[in-house]
Short mmCIF file of C-alpha atoms in Angstrom, two decimals:
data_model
loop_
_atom_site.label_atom_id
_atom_site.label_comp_id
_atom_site.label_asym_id
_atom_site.label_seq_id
_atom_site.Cartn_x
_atom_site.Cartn_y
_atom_site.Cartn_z
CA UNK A 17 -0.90 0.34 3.02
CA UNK A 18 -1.54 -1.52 1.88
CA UNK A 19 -1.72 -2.98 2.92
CA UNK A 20 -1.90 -4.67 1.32
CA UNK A 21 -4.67 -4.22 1.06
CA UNK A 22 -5.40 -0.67 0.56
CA UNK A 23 -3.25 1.38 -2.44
CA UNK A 24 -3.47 4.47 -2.73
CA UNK A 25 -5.54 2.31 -3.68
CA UNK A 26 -8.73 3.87 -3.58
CA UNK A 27 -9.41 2.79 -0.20
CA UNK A 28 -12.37 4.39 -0.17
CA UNK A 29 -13.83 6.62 -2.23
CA UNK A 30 -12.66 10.31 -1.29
CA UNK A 31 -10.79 9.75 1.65
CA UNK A 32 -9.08 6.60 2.43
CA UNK A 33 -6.41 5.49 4.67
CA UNK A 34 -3.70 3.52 2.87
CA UNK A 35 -2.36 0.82 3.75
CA UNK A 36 -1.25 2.10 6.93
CA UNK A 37 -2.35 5.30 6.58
CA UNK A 38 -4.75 7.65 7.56
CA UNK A 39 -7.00 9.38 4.87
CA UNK A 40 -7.10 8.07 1.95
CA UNK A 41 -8.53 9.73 -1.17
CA UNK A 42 -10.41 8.07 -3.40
CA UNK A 43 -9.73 5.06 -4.55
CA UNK A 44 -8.43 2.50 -2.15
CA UNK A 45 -5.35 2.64 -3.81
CA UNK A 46 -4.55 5.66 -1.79
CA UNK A 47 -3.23 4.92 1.64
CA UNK A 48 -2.85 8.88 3.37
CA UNK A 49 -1.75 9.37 7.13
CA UNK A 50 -1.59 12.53 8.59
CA UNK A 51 1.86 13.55 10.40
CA UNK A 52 2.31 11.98 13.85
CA UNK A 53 5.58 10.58 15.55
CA UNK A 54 6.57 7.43 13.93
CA UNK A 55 7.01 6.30 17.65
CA UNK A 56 4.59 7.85 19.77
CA UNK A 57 1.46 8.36 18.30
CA UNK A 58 -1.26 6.83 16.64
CA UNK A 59 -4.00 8.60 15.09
CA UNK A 60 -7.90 7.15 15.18
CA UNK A 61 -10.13 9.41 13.16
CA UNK A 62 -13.22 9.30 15.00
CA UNK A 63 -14.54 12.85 14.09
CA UNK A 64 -17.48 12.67 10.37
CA UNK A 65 -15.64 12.97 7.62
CA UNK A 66 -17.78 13.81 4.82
CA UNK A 67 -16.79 11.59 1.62
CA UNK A 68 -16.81 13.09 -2.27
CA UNK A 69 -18.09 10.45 -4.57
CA UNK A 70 -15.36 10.30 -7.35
CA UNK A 71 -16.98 11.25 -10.76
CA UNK A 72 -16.11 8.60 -14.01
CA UNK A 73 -13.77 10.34 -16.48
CA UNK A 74 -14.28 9.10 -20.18
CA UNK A 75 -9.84 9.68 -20.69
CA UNK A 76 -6.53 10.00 -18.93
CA UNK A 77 -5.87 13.27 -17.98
CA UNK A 78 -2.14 14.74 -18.90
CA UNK A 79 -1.97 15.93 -15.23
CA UNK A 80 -4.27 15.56 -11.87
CA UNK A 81 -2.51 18.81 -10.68
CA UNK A 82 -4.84 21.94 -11.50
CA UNK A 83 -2.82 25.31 -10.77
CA UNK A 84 -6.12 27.32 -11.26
CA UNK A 85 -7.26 24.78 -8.12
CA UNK A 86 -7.49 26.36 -4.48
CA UNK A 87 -6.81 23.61 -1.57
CA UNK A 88 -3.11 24.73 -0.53
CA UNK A 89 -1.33 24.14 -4.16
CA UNK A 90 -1.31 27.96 -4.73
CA UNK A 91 0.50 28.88 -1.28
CA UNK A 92 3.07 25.90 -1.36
CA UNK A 93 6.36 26.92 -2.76
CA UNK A 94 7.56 26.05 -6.23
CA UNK A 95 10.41 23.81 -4.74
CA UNK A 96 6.97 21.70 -3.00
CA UNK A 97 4.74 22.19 -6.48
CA UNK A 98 7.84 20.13 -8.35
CA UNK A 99 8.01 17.98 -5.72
CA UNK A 100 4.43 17.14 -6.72
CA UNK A 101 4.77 17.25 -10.32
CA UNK A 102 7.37 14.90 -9.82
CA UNK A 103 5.67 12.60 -7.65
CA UNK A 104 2.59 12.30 -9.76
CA UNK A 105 5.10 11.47 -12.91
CA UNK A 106 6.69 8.53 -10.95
CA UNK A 107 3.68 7.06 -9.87
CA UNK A 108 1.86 6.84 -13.09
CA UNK A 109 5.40 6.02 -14.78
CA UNK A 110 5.74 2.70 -12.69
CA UNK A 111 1.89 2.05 -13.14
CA UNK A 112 2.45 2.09 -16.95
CA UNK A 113 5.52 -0.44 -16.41
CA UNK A 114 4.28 -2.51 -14.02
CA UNK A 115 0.99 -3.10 -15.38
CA UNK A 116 2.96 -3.77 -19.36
CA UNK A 117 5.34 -6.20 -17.36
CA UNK A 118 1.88 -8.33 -15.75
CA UNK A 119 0.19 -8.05 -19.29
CA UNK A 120 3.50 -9.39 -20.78
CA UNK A 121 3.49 -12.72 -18.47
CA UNK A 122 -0.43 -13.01 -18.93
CA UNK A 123 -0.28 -13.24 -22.61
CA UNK A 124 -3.44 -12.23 -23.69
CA UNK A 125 -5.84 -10.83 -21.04
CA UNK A 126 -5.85 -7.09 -20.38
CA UNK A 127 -6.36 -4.76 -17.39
CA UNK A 128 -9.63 -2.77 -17.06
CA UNK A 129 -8.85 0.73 -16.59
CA UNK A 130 -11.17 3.33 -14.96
CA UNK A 131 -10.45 6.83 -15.17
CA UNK A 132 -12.25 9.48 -12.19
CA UNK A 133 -11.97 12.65 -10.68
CA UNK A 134 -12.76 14.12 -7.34
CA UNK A 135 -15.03 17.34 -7.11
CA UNK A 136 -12.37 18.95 -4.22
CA UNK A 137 -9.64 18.34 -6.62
CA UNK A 138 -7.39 15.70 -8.38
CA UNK A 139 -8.62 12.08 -9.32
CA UNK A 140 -6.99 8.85 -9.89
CA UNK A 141 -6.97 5.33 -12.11
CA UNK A 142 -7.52 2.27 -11.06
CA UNK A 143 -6.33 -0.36 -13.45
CA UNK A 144 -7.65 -3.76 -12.51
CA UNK A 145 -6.96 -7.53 -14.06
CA UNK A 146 -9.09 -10.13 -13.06
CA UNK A 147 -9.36 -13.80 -13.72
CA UNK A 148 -6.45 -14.19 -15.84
CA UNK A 149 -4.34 -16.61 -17.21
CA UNK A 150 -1.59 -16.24 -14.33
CA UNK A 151 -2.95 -13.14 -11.69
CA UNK A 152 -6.61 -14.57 -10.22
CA UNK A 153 -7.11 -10.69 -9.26
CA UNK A 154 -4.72 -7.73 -9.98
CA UNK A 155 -4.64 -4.05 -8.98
CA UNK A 156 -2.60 -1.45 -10.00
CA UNK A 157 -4.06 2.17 -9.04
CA UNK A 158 -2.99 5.77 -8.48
CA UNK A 159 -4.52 8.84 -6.70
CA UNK A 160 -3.54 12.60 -7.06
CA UNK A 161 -5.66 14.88 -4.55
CA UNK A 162 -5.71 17.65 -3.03
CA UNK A 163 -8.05 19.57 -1.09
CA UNK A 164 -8.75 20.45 2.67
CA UNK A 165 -9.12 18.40 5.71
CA UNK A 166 -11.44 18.67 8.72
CA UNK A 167 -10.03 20.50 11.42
CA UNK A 168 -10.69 17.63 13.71
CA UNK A 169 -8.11 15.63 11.98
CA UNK A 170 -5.52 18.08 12.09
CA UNK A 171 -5.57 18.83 15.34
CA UNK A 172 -5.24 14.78 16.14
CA UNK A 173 -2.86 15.00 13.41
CA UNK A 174 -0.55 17.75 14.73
CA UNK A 175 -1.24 16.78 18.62
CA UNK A 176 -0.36 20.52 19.80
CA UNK A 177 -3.00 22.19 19.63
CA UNK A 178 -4.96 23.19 22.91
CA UNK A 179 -8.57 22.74 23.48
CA UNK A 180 -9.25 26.47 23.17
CA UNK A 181 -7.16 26.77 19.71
CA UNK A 182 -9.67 26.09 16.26
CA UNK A 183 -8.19 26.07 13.11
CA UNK A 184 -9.99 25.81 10.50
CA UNK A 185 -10.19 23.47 7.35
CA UNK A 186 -6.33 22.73 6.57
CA UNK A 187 -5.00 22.46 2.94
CA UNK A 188 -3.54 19.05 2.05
CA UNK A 189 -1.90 16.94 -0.82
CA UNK A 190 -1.62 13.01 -1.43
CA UNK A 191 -0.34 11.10 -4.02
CA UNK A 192 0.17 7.96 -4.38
CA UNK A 193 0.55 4.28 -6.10
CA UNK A 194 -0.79 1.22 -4.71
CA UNK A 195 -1.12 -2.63 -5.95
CA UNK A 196 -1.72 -5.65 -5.06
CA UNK A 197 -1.19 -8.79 -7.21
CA UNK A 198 -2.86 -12.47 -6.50
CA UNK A 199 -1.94 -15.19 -8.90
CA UNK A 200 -3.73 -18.15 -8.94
CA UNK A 201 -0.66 -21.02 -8.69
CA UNK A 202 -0.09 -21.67 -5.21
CA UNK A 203 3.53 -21.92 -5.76
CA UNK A 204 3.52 -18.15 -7.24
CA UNK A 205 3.50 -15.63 -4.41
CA UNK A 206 1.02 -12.41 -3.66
CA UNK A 207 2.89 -9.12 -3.88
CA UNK A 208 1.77 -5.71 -2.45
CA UNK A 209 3.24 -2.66 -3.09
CA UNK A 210 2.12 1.15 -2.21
CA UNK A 211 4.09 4.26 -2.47
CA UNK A 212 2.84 8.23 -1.15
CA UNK A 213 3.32 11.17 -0.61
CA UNK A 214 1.22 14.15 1.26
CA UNK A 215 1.39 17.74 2.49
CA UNK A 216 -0.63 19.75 5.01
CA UNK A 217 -0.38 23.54 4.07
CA UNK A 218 -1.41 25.90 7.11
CA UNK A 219 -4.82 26.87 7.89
CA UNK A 220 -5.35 30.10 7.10
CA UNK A 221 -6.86 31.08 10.80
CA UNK A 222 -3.79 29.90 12.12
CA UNK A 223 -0.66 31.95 10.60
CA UNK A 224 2.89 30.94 10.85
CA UNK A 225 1.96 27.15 11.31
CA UNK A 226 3.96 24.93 9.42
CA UNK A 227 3.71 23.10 6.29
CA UNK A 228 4.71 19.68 6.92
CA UNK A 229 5.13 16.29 4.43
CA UNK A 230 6.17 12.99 4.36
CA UNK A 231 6.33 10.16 2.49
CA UNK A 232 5.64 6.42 3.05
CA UNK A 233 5.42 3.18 1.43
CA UNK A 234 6.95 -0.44 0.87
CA UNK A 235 6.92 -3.40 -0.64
CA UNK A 236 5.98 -7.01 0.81
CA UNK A 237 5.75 -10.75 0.03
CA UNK A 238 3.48 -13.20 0.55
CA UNK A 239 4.13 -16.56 -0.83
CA UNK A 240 1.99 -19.89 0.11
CA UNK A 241 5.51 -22.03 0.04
CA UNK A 242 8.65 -20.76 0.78
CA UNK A 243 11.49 -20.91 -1.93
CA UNK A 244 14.16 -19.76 0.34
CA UNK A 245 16.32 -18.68 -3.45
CA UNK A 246 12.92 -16.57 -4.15
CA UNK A 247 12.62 -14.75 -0.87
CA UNK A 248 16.41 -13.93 -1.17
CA UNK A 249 15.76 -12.34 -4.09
CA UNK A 250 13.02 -10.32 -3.08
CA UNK A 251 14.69 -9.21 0.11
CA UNK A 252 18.22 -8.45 -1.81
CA UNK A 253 16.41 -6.38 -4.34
CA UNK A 254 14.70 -3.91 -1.46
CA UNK A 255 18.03 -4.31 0.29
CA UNK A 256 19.78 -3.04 -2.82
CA UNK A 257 17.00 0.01 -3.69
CA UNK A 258 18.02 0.84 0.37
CA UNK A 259 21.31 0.70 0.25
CA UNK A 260 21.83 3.08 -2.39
CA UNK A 261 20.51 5.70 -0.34
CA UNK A 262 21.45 4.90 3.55
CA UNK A 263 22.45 1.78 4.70
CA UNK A 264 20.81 1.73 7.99
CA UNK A 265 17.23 1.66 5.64
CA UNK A 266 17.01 -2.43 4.95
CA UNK A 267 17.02 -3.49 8.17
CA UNK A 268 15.34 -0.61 9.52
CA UNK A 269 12.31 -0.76 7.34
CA UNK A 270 12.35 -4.52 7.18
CA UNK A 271 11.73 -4.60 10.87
CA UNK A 272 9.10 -1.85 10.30
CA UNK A 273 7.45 -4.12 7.55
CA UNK A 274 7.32 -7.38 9.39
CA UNK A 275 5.37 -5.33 12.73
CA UNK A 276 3.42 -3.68 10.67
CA UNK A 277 1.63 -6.89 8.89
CA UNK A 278 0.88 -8.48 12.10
CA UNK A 279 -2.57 -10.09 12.75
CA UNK A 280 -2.43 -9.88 15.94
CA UNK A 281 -5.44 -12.37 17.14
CA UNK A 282 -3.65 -14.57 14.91
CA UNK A 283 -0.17 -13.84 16.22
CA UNK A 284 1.88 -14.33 13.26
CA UNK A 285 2.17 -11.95 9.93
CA UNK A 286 0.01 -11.55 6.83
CA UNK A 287 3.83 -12.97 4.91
CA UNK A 288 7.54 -13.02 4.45
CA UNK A 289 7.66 -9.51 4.94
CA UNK A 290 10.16 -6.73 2.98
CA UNK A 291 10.04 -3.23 3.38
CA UNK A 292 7.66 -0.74 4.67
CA UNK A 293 7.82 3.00 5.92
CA UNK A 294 5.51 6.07 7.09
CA UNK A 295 5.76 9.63 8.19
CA UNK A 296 9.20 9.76 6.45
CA UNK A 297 10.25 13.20 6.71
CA UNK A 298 13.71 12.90 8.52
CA UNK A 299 16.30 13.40 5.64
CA UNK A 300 16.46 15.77 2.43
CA UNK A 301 13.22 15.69 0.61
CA UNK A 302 14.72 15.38 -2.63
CA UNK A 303 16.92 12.32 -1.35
CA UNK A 304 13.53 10.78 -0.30
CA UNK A 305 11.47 11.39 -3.78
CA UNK A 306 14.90 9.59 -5.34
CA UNK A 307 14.48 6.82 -2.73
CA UNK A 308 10.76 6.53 -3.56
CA UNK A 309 11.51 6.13 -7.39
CA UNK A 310 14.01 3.45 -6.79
CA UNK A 311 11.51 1.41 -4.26
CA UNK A 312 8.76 1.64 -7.02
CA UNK A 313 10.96 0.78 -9.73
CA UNK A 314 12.51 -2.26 -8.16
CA UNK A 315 9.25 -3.88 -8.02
CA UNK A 316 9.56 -5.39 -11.22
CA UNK A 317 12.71 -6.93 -11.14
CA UNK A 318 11.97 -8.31 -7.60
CA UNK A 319 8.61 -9.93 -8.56
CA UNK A 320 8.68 -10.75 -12.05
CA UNK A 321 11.18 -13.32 -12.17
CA UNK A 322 10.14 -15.32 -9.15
CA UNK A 323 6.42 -15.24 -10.98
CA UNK A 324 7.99 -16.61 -14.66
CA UNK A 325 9.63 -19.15 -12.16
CA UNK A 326 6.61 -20.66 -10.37
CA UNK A 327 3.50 -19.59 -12.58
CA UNK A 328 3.29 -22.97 -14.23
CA UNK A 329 4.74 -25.28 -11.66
CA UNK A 330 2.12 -27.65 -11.30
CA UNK A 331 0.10 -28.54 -7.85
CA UNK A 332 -2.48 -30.52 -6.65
CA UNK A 333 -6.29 -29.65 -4.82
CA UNK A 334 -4.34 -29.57 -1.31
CA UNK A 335 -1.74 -26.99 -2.11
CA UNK A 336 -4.63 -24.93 -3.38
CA UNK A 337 -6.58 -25.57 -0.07
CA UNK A 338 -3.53 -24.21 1.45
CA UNK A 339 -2.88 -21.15 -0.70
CA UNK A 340 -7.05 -20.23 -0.35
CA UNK A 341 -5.98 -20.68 3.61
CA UNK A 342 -3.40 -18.57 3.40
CA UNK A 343 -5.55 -15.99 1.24
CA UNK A 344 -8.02 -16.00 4.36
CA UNK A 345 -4.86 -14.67 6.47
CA UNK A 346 -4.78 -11.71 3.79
CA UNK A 347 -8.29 -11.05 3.97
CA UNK A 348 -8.69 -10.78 8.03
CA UNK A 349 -5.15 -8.55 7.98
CA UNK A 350 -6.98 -6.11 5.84
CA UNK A 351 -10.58 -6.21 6.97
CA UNK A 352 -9.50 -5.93 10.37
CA UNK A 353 -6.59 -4.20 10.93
CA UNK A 354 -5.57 -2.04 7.46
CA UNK A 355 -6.20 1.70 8.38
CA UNK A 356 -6.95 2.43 4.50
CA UNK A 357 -9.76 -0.48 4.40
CA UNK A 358 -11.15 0.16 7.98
CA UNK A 359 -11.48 3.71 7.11
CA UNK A 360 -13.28 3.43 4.00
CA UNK A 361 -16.32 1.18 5.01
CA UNK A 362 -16.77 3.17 7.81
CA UNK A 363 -17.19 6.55 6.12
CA UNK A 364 -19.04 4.75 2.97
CA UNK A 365 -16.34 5.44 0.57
CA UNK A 366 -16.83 3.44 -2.58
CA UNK A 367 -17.10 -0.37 -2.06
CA UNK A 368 -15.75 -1.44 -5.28
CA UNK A 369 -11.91 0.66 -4.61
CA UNK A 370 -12.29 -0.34 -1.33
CA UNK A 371 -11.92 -4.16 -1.55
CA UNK A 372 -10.22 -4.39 -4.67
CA UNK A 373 -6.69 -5.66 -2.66
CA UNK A 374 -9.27 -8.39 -1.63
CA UNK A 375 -8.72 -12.01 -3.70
CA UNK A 376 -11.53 -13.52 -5.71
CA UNK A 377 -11.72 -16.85 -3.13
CA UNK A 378 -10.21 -17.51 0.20
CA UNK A 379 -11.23 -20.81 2.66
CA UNK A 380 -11.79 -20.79 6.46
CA UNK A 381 -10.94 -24.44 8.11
CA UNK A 382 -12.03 -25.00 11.90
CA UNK A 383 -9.31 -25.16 13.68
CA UNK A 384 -7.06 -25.78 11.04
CA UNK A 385 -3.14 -26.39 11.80
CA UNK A 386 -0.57 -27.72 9.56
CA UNK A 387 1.71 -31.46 10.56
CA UNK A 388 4.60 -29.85 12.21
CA UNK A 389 7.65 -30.48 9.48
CA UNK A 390 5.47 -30.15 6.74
CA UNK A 391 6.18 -27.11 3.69
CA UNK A 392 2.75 -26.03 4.94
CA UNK A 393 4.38 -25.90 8.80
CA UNK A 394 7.19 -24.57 7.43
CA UNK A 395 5.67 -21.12 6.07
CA UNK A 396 3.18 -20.76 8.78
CA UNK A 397 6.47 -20.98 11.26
CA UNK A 398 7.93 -18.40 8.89
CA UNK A 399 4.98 -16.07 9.55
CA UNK A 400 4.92 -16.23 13.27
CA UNK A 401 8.54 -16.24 13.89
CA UNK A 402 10.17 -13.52 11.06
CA UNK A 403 13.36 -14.43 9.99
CA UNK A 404 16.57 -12.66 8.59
CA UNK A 405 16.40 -14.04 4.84
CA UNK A 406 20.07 -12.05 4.33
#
């Protein structure tokens, strides 16, 4: 999601929809969509979903993954339990990293970490960093559950079955990572990143259905002033973790990334865009848990520099009207229109996961609109009309 607002980011409580997702599990750092055609169909959960408050864990668990837990982990093959095992590794890996890399440029303050488990099975930790000496607000979190879904959803999900046909309560899986990182220079740019991955087993009153998973994720700018050198080298760092694996990915998922952060009452995007992805299930699963590890790990050396760069340029009371403007954009994109965020205050997941993509301050100007020419003009033209930056 996303996003960015919602991470696997608990984006709500028990169930959230990431960032451009469907359910999402706990915290909002957990963006979960159930399988649909990229293409053809959206799903709306409308049905009552009933939400598991998340229960505060005292320390890090070695594993979220319980083998002695029912919800579909005992009748997926091993090849599919790795897969998870695997997943859940990455995901806490690049937490650990990217976290130590934003502690590293903050020099001093330290992220708050809470640790929490979910009755149905799994749990997550949120890792948060507020008010520091570079980041106004960051969020690094990751979810690991498992469970069952209402049957509702999977027959919106799945889009086959017939009104007569009622399965019952369907085993799934979701993992994921989600951040999002505000600094306060206006100069220094927003980043959001989420990465997931989740399973539907079949319901045991309806044999020979199939299991079915994807994954889905990306990574996004979202600069107050463009640097044209620093958006190259965001976009040639995805570009690079794509091309490694299938060419046709960049501008594919580029494209995908700049529809998909569209405020559309607003018409123009949330930022500068990068790369973004759902429901990806079309090549070798083992190809696309490699793919996911390189997307996560290149957010480090995409971001990093760019913030070591412009942390301590120094600015004046109207760039940081501008950047609080432009913080107002990311606000309505995720109250509005994010899937994970929406879904969460509507089901009464908790409040706290679910905003936590949210900055501490944003402004609202009547009618506001930037001298055309101006570096102000320049980004908002940026937004509305997305470019190639490669």
């Amino acid at each position: 999601m996303a996003s960015h607002s919602s991470t696997l980011f608990a984006s709500p409580s028990s169930f959230n929809l990431l960032s451009s997702h469907r359910l999402n599990p706990s915290p909002k750092y957990f963006n979960l969509r159930f399988p649909r055609p990229v293409k053809t169909r959206h799903f709306d959960l409308r049905c009552s979903v009933s939400i598991e408050k998340e229960v505060p864990e005292t320390e890090r668990p070695f594993t979220f993954l319980r083998d002695s837990d029912g919800g579909g982990t005992q009748s997926s093959s091993s090849s599919s339990s790795s897969v998870r095992a695997r997943f859940e590794t990455m995901i806490r890996t690049a937490q650990d990293k990217v976290c130590e890399a934003i502690e590293a440029v903050e020099g001093g303050p330290k992220f708050k970490e809470d640790v929490w488990s979910r009755p149905g099975g799994g749990g997550g930790i949120s890792r948060v960093l507020q008010d520091g000496n570079v980041w106004e607000k960051a969020g690094v979190n990751v979810s690991v559950v498992y469970g069952v879904m209402p049957p509702e959803a999977y027959r919106a999900a799945k889009g086959t079955a017939t009104s007569d046909q009622k399965p019952g309560p369907v085993p799934f899986f979701a993992a994921g990572i989600s951040s999002v990182l505000h600094p306060k220079n206006p100069f220094a740019p927003t980043l959001h990143f989420n990465y997931r991955y989740f399973e539907t087993d079949a319901p045991k009153d309806v044999p020979g259905a199939p299991r079915q998973w994807w994954f889905g994720g990306g990574t996004d700018f979202t600069p107050a002033y463009i640097f044209e050198e620093d958006v190259k080298h965001f976009h040639s760092v995805q570009k690079q973790a794509c091309d490694k694996f299938d060419p046709s990915f960049y501008p594919r998922f580029k494209k995908w990334c700049d529809d998909y952060f569209y405020i559309k009452h607003r018409n123009e995007r949330r930022g500068l865009g990068g790369i973004f992805f759902d429901d990806l299930n079309d090549f070798d699963q083992e190809m696309l848990l490699s793919f996911a590890t390189e997307c996560a790990s290149s957010v480090i050396p995409a971001y990093i520099p760019i913030i070591e760069k412009r942390k301590d340029t120094p600015f004046n009371d109207q760039h940081k009207a501008w950047q609080q403007l432009r913080r107002g954009r990311y606000v309505e994109f995720n109250l509005v229109y994010d899937r994970g965020t929406t879904f969460g205050l509507k089901t009464g997941g908790r409040i706290e996961s679910i905003l936590v993509s949210l900055p501490l301050s944003a402004r609202w100007e009547y009618d506001h609109k930037p001298e055309e020419g101006t570096e102000e003009w320049k980004l908002l033209d940026a937004c509305i009309n997305p470019k190639e930056w490669l």
